[in-house]
Short mmCIF file of C-alpha atoms in Angstrom, two decimals:
data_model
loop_
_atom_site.label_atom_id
_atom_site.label_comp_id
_atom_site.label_asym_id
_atom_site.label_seq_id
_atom_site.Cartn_x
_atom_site.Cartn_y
_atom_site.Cartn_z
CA UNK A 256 172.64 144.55 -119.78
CA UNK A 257 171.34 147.98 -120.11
CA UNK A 258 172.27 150.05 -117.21
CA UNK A 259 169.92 150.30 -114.19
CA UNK A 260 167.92 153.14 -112.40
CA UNK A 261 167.76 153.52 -108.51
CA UNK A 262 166.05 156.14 -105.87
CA UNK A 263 167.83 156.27 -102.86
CA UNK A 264 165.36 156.91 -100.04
CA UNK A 265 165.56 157.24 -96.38
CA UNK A 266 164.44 154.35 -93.90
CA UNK A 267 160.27 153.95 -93.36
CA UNK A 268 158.60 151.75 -90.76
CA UNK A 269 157.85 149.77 -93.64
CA UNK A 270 161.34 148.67 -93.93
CA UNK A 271 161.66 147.34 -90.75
CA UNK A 272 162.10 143.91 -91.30
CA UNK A 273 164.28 144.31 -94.48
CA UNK A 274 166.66 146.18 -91.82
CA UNK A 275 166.28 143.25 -89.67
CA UNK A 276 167.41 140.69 -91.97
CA UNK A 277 170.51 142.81 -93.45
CA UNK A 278 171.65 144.10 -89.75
CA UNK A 279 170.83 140.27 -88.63
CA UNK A 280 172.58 138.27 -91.49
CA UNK A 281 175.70 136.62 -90.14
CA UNK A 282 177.10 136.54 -93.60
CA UNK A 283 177.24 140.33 -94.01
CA UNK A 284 179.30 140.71 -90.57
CA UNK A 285 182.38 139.13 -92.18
CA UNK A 286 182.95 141.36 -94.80
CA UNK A 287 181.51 144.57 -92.86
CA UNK A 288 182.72 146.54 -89.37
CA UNK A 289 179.30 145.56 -87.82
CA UNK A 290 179.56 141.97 -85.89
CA UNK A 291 176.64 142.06 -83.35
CA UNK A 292 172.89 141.65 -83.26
CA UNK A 293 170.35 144.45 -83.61
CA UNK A 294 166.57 143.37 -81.88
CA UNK A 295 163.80 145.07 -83.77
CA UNK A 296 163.33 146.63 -81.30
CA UNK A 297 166.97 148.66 -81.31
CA UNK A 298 166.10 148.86 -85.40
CA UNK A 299 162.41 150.13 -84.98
CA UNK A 300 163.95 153.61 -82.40
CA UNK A 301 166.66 153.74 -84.83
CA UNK A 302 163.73 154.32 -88.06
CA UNK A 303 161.93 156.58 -85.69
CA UNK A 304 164.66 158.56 -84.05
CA UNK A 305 167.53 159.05 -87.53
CA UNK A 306 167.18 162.95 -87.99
CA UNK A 307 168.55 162.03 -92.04
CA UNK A 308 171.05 164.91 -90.90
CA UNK A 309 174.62 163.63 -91.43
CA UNK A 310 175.79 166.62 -89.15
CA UNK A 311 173.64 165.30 -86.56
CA UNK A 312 173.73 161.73 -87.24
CA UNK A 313 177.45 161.41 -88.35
CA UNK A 314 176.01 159.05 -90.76
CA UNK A 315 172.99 158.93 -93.33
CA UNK A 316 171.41 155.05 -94.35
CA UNK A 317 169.48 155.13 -97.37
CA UNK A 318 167.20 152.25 -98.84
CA UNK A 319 167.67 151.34 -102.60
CA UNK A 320 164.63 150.66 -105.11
CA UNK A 321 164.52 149.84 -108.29
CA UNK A 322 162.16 151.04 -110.86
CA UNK A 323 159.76 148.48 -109.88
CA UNK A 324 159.33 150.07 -106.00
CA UNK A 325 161.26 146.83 -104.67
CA UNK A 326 163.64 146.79 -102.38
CA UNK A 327 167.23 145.89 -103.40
CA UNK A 328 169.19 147.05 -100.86
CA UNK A 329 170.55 149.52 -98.56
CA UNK A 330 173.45 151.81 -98.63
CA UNK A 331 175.09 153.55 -95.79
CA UNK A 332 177.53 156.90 -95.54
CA UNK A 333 179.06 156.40 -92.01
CA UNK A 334 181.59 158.29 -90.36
CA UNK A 335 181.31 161.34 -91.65
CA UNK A 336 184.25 163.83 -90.85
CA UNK A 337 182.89 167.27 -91.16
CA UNK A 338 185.99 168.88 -91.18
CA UNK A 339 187.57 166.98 -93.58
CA UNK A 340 184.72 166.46 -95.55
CA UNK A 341 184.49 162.55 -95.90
CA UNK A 342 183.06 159.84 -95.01
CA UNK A 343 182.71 155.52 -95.21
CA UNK A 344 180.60 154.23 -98.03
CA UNK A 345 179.12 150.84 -97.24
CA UNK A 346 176.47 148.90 -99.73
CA UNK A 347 174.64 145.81 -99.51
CA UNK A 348 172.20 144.55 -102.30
CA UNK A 349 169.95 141.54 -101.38
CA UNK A 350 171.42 138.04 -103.06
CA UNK A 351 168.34 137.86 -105.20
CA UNK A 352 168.92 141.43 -107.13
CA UNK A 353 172.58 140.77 -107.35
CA UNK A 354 175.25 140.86 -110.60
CA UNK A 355 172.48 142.77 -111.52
CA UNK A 356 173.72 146.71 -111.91
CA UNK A 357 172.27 148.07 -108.91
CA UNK A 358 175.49 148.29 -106.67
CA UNK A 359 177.14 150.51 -109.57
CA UNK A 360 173.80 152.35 -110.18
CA UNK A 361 173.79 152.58 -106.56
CA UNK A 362 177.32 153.96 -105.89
CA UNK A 363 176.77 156.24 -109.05
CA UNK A 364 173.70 157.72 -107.37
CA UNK A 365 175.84 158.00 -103.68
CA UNK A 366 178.47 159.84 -105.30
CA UNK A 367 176.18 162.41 -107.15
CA UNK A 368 174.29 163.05 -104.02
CA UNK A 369 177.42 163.15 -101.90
CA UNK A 370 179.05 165.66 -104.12
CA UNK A 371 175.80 168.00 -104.98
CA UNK A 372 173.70 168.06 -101.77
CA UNK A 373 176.01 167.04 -98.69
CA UNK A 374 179.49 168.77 -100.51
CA UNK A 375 181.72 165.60 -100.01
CA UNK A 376 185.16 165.84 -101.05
CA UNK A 377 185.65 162.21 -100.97
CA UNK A 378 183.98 158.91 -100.17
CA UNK A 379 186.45 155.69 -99.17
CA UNK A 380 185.15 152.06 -98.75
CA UNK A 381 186.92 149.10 -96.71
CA UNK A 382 187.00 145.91 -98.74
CA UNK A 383 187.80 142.43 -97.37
CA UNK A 384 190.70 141.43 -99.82
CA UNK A 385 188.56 138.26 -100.90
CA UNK A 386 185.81 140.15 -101.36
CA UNK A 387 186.25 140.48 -105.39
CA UNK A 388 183.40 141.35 -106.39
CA UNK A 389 182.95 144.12 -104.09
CA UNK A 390 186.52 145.27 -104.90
CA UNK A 391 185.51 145.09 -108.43
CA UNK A 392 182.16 147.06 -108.31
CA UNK A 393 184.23 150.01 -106.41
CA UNK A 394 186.87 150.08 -109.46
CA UNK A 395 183.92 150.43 -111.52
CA UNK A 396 182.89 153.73 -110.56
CA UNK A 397 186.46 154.71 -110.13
CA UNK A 398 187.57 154.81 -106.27
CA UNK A 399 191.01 153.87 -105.97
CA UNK A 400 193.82 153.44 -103.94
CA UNK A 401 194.21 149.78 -102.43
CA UNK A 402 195.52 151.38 -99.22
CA UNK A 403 196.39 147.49 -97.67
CA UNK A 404 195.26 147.33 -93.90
CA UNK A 405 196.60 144.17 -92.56
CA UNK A 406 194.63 142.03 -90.38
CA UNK A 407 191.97 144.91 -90.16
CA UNK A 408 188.59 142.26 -90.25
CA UNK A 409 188.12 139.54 -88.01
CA UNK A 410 185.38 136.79 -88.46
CA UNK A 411 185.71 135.26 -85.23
CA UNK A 412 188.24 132.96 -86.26
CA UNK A 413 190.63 134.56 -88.40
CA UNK A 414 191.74 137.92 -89.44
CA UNK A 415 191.45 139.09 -92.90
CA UNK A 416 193.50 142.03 -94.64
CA UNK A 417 191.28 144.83 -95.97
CA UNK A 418 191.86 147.69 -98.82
CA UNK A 419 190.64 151.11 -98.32
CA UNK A 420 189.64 152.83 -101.29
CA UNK A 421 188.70 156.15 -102.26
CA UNK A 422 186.92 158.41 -104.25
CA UNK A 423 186.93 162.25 -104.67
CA UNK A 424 183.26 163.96 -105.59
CA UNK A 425 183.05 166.06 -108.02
CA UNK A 426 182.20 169.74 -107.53
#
């Protein structure tokens, strides 16, 4: 598979109800931080109101294309830590465009962007430990770590250990 090509772009109306389904998908919430509900409504001030300033914000959420102009996902930098310079990485690529190259294209892009225009010194992600793939895609692009947080995700039923990773930007 030859490797693939993604713009990162920030949120437009237009992507409303791509927003909707990710933020809404019950599926997501077990292997993410984020376990409630967003109406459009919620989604639709958030579009309108996100400055894209991470030092406003404390977070930027970008929208991943592929060379085509479709949708394939959306990628997140959350917490961000100005005085230490970090921040959360979180990804999610729609089922259909998945084992496909954009996650890694996708964290390849984060990581250049992170480390020329926002001056990151480091990125960490928190991984369900059954999440393999995920854990996988990560190691890819070289974060490291596997920083075990016990019981750190709960799914409503049961708690699941977690590994934070990491990954310093380059300068």
């Amino acid at each position: 598979m030859s490797e693939q090509k993604v713009l990162l772009r920030a949120l437009e109306p237009e992507d409303l109800d791509m927003l909707y389904q990710i933020e809404n998908n019950r599926q997501l919430w077990d292997v993410g931080t984020t376990n409630v509900p967003y109406s459009r409504y919620a989604l639709h001030d958030y579009i309108a109101h996100a400055s894209v300033d991470i030092y406003t914000d404390k977070q930027v959420r970008l929208m991943i294309e592929n060379q085509q102009g479709t949708i394939v996902g959306i990628v997140d930098i959350v917490d961000f830590n100005p005085q230490h310079l970090r921040a959360e990485v979180g990804i999610v690529i729609t089922k259909e465009h998945r084992r496909q190259g954009y996650g890694k294209a996708t964290l390849k892009e984060v990581l250049s962007y992170c480390s020329r225009i926002l001056h990151l010194h480091q990125l960490y992600a928190i991984v369900d430990e059954d999440n393999e793939a995920a854990l996988a895609l990560f190691k890819s692009i070289g974060f490291t770590g596997e920083r075990c947080m016990k019981d750190w995700l709960y799914d409503g039923k049961n708690y699941h250990d977690a590994f934070l990773l990491q990954c310093f930007c380059e300068k």
